[in-house]
Tab-separated table of C-alpha atoms and ligand atoms in Angstrom:
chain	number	residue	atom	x	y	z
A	28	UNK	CA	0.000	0.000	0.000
A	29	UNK	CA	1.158	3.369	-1.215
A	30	UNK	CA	1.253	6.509	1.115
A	31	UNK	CA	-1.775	8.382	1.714
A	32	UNK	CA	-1.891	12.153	0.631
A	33	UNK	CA	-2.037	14.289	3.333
A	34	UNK	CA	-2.531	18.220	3.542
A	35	UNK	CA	0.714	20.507	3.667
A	36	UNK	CA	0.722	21.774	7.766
A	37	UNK	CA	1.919	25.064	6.253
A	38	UNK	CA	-0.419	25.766	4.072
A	39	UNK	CA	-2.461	28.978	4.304
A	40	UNK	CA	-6.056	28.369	4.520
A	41	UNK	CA	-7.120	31.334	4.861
A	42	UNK	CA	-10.421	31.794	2.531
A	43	UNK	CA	-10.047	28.524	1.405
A	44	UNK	CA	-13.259	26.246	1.007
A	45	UNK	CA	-12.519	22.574	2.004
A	46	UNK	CA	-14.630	20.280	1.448
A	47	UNK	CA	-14.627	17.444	4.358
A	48	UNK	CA	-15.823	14.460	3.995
A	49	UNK	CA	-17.338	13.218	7.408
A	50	UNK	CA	-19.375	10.672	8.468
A	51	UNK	CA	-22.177	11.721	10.520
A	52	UNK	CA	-24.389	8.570	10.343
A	53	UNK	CA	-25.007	8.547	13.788
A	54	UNK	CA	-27.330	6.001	15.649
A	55	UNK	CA	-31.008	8.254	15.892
A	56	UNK	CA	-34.717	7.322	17.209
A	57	UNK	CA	-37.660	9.784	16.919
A	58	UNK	CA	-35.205	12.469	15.645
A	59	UNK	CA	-32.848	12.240	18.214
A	60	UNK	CA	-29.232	10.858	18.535
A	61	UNK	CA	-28.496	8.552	20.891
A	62	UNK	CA	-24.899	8.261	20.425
A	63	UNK	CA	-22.820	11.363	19.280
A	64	UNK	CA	-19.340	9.384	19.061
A	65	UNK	CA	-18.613	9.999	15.402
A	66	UNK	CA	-19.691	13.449	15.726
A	67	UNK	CA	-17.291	14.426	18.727
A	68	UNK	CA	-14.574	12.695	16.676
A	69	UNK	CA	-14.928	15.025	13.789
A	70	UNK	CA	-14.496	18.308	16.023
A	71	UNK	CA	-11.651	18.994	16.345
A	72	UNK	CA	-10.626	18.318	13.249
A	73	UNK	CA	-13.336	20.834	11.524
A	74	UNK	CA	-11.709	22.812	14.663
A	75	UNK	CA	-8.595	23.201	13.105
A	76	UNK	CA	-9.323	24.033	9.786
A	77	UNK	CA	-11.892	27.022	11.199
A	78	UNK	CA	-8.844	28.004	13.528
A	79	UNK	CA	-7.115	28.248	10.338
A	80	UNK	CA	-9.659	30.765	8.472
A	81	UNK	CA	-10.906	28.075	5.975
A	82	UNK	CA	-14.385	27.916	5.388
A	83	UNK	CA	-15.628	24.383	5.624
A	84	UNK	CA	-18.330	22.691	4.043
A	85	UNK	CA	-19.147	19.089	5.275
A	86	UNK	CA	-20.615	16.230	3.196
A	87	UNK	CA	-21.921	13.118	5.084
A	88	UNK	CA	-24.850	10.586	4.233
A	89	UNK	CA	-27.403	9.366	6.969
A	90	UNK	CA	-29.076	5.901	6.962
A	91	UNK	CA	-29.534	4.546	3.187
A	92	UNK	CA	-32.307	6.436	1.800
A	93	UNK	CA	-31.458	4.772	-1.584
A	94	UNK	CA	-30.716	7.980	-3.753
A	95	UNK	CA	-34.846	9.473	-2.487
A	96	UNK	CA	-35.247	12.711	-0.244
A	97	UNK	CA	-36.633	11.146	2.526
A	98	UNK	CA	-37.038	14.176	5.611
A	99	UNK	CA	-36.320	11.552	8.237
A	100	UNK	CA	-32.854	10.812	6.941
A	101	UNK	CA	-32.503	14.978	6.750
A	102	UNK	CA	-28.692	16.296	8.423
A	103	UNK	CA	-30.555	19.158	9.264
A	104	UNK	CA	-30.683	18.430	13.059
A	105	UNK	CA	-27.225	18.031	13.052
A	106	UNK	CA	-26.532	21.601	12.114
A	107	UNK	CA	-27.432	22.815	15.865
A	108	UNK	CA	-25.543	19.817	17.674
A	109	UNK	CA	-22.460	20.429	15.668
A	110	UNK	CA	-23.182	24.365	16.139
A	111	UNK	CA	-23.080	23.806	19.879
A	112	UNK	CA	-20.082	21.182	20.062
A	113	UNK	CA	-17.933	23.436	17.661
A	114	UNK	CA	-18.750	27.304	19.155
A	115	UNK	CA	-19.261	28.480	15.243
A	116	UNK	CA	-21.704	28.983	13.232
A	117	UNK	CA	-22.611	26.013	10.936
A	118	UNK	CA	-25.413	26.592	8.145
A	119	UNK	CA	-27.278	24.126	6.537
A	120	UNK	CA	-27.802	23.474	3.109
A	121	UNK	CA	-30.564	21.764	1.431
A	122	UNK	CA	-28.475	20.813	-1.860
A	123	UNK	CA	-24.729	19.667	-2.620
A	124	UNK	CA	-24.359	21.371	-5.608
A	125	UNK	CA	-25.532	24.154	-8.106
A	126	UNK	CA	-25.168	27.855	-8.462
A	127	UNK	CA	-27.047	28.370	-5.004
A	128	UNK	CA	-24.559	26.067	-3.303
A	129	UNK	CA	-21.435	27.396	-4.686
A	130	UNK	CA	-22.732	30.905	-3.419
A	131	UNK	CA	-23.392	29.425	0.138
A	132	UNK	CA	-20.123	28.122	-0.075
A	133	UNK	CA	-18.041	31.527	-0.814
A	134	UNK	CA	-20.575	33.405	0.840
A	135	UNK	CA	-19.921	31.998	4.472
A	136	UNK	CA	-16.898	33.806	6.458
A	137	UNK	CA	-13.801	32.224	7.154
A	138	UNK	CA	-13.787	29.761	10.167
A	139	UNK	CA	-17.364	29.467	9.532
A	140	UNK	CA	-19.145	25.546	8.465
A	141	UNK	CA	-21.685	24.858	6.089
A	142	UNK	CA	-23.514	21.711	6.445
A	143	UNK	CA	-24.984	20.073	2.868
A	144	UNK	CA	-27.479	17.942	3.031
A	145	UNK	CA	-27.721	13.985	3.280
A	146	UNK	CA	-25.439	13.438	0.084
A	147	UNK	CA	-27.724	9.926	-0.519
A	148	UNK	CA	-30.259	11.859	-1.063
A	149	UNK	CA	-28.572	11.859	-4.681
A	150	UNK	CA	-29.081	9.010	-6.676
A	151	UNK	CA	-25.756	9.235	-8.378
A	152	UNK	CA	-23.695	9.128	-5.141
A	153	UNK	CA	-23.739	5.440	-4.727
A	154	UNK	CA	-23.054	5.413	-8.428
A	155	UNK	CA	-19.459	6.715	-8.222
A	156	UNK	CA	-20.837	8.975	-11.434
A	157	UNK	CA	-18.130	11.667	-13.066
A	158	UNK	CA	-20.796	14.534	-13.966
A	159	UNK	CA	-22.476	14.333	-10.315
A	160	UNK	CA	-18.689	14.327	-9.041
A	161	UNK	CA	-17.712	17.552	-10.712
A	162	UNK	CA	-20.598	18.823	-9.782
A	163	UNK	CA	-19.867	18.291	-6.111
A	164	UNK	CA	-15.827	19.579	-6.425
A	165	UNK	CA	-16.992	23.062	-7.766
A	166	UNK	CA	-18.485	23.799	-4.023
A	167	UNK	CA	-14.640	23.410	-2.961
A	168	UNK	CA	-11.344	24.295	-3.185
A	169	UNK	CA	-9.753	21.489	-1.554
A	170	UNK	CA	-11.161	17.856	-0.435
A	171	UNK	CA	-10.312	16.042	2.453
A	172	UNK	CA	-11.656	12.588	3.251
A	173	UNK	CA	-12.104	12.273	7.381
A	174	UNK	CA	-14.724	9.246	6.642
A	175	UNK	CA	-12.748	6.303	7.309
A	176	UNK	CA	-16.021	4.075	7.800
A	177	UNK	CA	-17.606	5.103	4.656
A	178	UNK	CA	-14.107	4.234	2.808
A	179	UNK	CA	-15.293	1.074	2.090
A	180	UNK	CA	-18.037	2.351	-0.293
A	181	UNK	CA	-16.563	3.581	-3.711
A	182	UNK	CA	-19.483	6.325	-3.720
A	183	UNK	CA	-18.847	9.743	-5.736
A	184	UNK	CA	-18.430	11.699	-2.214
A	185	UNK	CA	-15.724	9.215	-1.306
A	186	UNK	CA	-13.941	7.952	-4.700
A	187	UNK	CA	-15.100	10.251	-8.018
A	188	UNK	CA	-14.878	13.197	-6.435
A	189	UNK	CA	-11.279	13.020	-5.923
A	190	UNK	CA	-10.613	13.222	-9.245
A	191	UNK	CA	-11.570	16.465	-9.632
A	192	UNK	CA	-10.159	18.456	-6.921
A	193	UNK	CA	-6.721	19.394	-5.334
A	194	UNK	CA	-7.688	15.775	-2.614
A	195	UNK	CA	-6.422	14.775	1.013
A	196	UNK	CA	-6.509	11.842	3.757
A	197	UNK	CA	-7.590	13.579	6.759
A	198	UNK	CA	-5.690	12.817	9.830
A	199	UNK	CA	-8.091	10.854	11.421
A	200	UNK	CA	-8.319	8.572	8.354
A	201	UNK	CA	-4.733	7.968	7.935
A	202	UNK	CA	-4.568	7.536	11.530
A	203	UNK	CA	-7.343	4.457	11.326
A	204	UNK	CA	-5.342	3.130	8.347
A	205	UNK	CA	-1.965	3.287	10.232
A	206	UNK	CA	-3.569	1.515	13.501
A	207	UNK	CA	-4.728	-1.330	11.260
A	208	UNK	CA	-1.595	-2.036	9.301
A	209	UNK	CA	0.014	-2.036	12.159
A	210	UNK	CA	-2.115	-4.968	13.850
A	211	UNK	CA	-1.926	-7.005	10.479
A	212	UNK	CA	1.645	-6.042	9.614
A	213	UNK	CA	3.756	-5.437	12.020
A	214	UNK	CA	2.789	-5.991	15.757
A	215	UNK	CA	4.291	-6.410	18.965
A	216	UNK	CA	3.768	-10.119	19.652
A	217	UNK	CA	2.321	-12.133	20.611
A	218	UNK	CA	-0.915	-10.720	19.020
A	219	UNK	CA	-4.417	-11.952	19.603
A	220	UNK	CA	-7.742	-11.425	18.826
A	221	UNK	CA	-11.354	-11.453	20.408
A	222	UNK	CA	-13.808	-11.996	17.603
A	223	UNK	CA	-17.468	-12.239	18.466
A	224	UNK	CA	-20.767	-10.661	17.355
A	225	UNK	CA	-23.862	-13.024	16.197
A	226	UNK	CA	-23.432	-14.188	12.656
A	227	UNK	CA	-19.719	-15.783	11.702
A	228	UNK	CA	-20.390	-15.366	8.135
A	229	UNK	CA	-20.302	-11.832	8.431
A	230	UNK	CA	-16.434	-12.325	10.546
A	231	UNK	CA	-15.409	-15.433	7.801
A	232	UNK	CA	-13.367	-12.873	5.995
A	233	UNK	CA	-11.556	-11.412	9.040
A	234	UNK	CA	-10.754	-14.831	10.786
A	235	UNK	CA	-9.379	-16.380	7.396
A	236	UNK	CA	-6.801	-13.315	7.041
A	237	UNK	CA	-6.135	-12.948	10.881
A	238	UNK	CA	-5.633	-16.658	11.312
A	239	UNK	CA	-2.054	-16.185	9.551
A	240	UNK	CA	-1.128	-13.394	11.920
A	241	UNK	CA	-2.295	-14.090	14.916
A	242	UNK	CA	-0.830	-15.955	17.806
A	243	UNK	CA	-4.131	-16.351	19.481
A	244	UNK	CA	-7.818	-16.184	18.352
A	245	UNK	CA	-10.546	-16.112	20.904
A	246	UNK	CA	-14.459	-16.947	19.942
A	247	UNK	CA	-17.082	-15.515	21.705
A	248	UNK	CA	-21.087	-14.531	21.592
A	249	UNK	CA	-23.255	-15.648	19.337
A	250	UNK	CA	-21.235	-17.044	16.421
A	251	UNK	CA	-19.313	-19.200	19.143
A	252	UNK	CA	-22.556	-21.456	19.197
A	253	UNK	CA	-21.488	-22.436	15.992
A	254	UNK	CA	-18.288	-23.742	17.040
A	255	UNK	CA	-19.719	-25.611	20.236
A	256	UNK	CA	-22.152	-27.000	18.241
A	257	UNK	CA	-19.368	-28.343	15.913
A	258	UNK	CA	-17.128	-29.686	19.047
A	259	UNK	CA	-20.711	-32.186	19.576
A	260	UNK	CA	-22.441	-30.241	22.668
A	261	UNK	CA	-25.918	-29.340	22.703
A	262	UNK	CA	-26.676	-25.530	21.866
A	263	UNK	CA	-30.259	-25.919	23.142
A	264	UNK	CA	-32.563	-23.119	21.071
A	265	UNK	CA	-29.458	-20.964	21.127
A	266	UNK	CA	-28.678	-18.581	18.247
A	267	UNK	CA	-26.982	-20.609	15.705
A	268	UNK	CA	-25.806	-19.974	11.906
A	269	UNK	CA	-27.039	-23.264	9.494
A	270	UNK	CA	-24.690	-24.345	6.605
A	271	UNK	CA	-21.419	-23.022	8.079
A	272	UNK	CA	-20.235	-26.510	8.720
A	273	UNK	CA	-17.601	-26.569	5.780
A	274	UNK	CA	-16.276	-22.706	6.508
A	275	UNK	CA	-15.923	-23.837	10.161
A	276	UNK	CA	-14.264	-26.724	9.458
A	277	UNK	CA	-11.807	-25.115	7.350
A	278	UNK	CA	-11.255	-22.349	9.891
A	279	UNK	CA	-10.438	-24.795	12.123
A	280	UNK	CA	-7.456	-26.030	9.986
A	281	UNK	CA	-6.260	-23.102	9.572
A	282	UNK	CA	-5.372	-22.745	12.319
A	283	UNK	CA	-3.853	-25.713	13.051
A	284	UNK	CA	-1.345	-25.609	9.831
A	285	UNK	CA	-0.968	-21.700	11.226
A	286	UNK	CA	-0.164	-22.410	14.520
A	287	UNK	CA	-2.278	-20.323	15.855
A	288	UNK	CA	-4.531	-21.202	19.276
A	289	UNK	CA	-8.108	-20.854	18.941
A	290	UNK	CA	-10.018	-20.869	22.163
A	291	UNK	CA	-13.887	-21.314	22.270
A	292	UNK	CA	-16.173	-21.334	25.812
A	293	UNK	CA	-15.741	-23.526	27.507
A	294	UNK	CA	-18.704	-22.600	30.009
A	295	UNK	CA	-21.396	-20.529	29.186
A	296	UNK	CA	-24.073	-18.176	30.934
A	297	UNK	CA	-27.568	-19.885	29.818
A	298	UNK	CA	-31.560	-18.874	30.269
A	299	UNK	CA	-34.515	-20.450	29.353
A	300	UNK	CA	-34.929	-17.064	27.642
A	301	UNK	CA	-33.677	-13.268	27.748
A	302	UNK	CA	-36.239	-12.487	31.184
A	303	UNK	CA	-35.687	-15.572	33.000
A	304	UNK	CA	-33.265	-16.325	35.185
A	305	UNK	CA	-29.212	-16.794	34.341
A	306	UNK	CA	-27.647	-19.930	34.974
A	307	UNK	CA	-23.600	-20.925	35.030
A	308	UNK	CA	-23.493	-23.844	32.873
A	309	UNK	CA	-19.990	-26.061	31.460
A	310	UNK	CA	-20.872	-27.075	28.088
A	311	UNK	CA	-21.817	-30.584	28.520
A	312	UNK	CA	-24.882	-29.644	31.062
A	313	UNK	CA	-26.641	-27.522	28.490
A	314	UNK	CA	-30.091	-28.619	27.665
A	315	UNK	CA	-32.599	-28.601	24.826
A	316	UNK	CA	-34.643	-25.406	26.391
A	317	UNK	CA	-31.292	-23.469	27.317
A	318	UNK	CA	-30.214	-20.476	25.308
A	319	UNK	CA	-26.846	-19.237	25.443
A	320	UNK	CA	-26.416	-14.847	26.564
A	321	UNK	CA	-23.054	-14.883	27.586
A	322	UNK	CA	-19.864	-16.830	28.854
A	323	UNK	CA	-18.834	-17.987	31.924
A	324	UNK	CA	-16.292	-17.669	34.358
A	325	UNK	CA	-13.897	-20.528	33.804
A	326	UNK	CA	-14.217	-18.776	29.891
A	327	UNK	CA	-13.368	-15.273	31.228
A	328	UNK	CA	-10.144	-16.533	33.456
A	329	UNK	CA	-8.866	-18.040	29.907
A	330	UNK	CA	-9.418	-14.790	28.224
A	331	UNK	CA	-7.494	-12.985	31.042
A	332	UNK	CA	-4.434	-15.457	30.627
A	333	UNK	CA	-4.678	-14.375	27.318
A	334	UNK	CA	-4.919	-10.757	27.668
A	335	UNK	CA	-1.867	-11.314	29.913
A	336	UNK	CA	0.138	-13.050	27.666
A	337	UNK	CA	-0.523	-10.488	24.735
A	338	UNK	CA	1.486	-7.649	23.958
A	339	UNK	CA	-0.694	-6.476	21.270
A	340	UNK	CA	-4.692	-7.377	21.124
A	341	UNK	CA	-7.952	-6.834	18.733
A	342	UNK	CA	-11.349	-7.130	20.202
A	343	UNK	CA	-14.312	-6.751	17.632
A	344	UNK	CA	-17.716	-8.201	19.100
A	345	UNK	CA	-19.212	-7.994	22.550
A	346	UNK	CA	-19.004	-11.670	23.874
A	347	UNK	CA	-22.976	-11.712	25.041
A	348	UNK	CA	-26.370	-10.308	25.345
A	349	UNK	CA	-24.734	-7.274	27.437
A	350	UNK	CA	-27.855	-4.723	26.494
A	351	UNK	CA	-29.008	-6.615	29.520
A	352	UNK	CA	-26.763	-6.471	33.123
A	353	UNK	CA	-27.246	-10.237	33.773
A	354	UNK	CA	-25.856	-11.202	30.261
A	355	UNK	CA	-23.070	-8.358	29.840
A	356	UNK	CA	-20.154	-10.154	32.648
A	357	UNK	CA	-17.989	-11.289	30.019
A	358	UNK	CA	-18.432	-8.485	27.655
A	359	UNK	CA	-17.607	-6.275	30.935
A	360	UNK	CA	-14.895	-7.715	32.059
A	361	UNK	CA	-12.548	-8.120	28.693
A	362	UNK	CA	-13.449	-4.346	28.449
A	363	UNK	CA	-12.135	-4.100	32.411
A	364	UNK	CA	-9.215	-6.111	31.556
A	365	UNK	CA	-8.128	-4.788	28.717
A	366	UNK	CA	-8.025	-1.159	30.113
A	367	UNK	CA	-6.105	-2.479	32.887
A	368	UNK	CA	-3.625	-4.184	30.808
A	369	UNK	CA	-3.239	-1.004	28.544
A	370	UNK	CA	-2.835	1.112	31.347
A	371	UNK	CA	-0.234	-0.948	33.697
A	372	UNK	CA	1.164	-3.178	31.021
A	373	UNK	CA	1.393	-1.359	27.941
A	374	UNK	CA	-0.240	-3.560	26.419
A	375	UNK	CA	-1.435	-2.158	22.751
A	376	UNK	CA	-5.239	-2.234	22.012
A	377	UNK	CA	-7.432	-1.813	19.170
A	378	UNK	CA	-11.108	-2.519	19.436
A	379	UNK	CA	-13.699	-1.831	16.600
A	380	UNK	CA	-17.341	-2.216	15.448
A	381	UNK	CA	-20.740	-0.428	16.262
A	382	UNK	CA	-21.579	-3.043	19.116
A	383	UNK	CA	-18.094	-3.421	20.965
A	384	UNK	CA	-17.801	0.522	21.048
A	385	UNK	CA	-21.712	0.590	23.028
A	386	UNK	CA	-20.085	-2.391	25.022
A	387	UNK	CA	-17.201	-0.122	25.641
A	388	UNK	CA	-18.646	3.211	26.359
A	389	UNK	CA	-21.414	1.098	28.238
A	390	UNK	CA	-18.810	-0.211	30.728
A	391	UNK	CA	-16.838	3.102	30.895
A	392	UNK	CA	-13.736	1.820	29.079
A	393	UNK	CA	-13.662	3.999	26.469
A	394	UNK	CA	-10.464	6.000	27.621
A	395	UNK	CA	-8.980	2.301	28.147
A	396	UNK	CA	-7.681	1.711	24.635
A	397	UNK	CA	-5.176	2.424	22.603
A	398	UNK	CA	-6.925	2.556	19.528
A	399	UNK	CA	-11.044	2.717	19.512
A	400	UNK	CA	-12.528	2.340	15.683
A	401	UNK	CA	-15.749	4.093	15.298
A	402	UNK	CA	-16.124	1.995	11.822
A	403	UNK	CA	-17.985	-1.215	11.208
A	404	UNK	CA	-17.729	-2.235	7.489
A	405	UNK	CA	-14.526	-0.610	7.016
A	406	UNK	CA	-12.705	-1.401	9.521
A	407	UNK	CA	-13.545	-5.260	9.084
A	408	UNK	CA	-13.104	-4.612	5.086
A	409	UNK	CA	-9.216	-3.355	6.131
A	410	UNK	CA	-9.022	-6.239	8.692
A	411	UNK	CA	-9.727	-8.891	5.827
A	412	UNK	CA	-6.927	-7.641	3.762
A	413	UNK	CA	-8.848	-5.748	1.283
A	414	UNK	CA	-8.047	-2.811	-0.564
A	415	UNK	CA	-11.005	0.085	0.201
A	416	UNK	CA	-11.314	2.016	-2.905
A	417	UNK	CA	-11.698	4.899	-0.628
A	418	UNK	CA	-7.973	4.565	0.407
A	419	UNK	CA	-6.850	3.913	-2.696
A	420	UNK	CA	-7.780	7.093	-4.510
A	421	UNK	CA	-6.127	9.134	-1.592
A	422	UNK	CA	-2.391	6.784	-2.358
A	423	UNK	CA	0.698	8.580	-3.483
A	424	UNK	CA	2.618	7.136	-5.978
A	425	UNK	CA	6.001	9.143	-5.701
B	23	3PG	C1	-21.498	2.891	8.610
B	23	3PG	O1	-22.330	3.251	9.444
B	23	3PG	O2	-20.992	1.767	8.617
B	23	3PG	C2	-21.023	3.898	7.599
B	23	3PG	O3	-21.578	5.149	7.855
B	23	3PG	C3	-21.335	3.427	6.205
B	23	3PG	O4	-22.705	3.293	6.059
B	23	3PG	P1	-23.311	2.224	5.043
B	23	3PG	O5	-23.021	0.875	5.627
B	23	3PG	O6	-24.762	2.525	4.953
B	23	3PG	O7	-22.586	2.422	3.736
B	24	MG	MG1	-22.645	-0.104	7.918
């Protein structure tokens, strides 16, 4: 992988209109946001920019309203929140592009935002289309991408546009992309990983590339059934994935010709279902009406021996039903230990996905890592080994 571009410190901004790329697809019900993380991310990097006299005009989708206006996938409440975290004014836009948003976008002072509209609202974003891409450049003088998560998407906002303007990986971005090399390329070892979630199909792509890296891989929640199903214990009515025999089987080879541990449960935190009560159970006492939430404590002391022995570690996936205090020990307590480890130990620590950040923010760990990925797709994308076309128009090739 080539070097990403990245803005001249030096350069006088004054005046100048950059266009940043930001992802601002934050997690709303009934018009609200219930988790501001990737906004409070973006901050102070739009901070620095204003600080610099640029004017700064931020493009971001919400949700997937398939290229349709739809008013409750509008940025427009963002405007105020961002107004609020930032101290500046930030206007809103209700178009990208044309004559009246080129005049919006000169007419603003310097160190002032303007905010366009959800850019999906467009059917030719998702289309990666040349015209719609020019379009969007002329309401800029210089682009900077600050999305990592949406870098996995070769949309015009992300990939076209670059093509047509003077174009930059924000800091942020080439931060993200630095961490992850890092973990895949060159760690401090031993390195393992703690891979859970629901479905392993969705993590198939990850495990097969981290299996040749990693010294360790640890299973846990949902898609963990799978592989105590495959080891011949009962799963009861637990969540389960059908027809992933051969992709688990093959997994499990991998690692062996890898050398590389993999650890599964081996004791589990079962209910008869998510109200009822929580029982301790080791593997071979689970019964037909038991559903697996979380693991047990035998399971968590492994994972700590782990943790211990690791000098660098990945966690992506909460390891139960944590949304619910009875179920959310395990997922707790690798948060706990982790912190602990990267605070006394030095121990270097990435986590990643929608679901482990809530897990992580839930159980107030989120100063407790070194790295924290707000990205889902992406950063699993990166994980796998593949090349985001994002990144790739953003590569030097001097
Ligand atoms: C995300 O939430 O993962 C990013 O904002 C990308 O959104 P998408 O999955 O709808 O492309
Ligand atoms: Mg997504």
């Amino acid at each position: 992988m080539g070097k990403l571009k990245a803005l001249d410190k030096n350069l006088n901004l004054t005046d100048k209109r950059i266009i940043l790329r930001v992802d601002l697809n934050v997690p709303m019900q009934e018009g609200k946001i219930t988790d501001k993380s990737r906004i409070s991310k973006v901050i102070p990097v739009i901070k620095e920019f204003t600080n610099k006299k640029a004017k700064v005009i931020l493009i971001s989708h919400l949700g997937r309203p398939k290229g349709k206006i739809d008013e409750k996938l509008s940025l427009k409440p963002i405007a105020p929140v961002l107004e609020n975290l930032l101290n500046s004014k930030v206007y809103f836009s209700n178009n990208n592009y044309g004559p009246a948003t080129i005049e919006k976008s000169n007419k603003i002072k310097s160190g002032e935002v303007l905010l366009l509209e959800n850019i999906r609202f467009n059917k030719e974003e998702e289309t990666n289309e040349k015209a719609f891409a020019k379009e969007l450049a002329k309401v800029g003088d210089i682009y900077v991408n600050e999305a990592f998560s949406c870098s996995h998407r070769a949309h015009t906002s992300v990939c076209e546009i670059t093509k047509h303007i003077d174009s930059y990986a924000g800091k942020l971005l080439s931060e993200e992309v630095e961490v992850i090399n890092m973990l895949t390329n060159k760690p401090k070892k031993p390195v393992s990983c703690i891979i859970g979630g629901s479905k392993i199909s969705t993590k198939i792509g990850v495990l097969t590339n981290l299996v040749k890296k990693m010294q360790t891989i640890v299973i846990v929640g949902a898609m963990a059934n799978n592989f105590i199903k495959h080891k011949g214990h009962n799963i009861g009515k637990s969540l389960f994935e059908k027809n992933q025999e051969n992709l688990l089987k093959d997994i499990v080879k991998k690692c062996k010709t890898n050398n590389c541990k993999l650890i599964i449960p081996e004791d589990v935190i079962v209910s008869k279902n998510h109200k009822s009560e929580a029982n301790l159970k080791p593997l071979n006492k689970i019964d037909d009406t038991d559903l697996i939430l979380d693991i047990g404590e035998n399971t968590i002391k492994k994972i700590y021996k782990i943790i211990d022995e690791s000098k660098t570690i990945l966690w992506n996936g909460p390891a139960g039903y944590f949304e619910l205090e009875k179920f959310s020990m395990g997922s707790n307590k690798i948060a706990k230990k982790i912190t602990e480890n990267t605070k006394n130990k030095s121990l270097i620590s990435i986590a990643g996905g929608g679901d482990t950040v809530a897990a992580i923010n839930k159980f107030g760990c989120s100063d407790g890592f070194t790295y924290i990925s707000t990205a889902g797709g992406a950063f699993l994308e990166l994980l796998e080994g593949k090349i985001l076309p994002g990144i790739k128009v953003l590569e030097t090739h001097e």
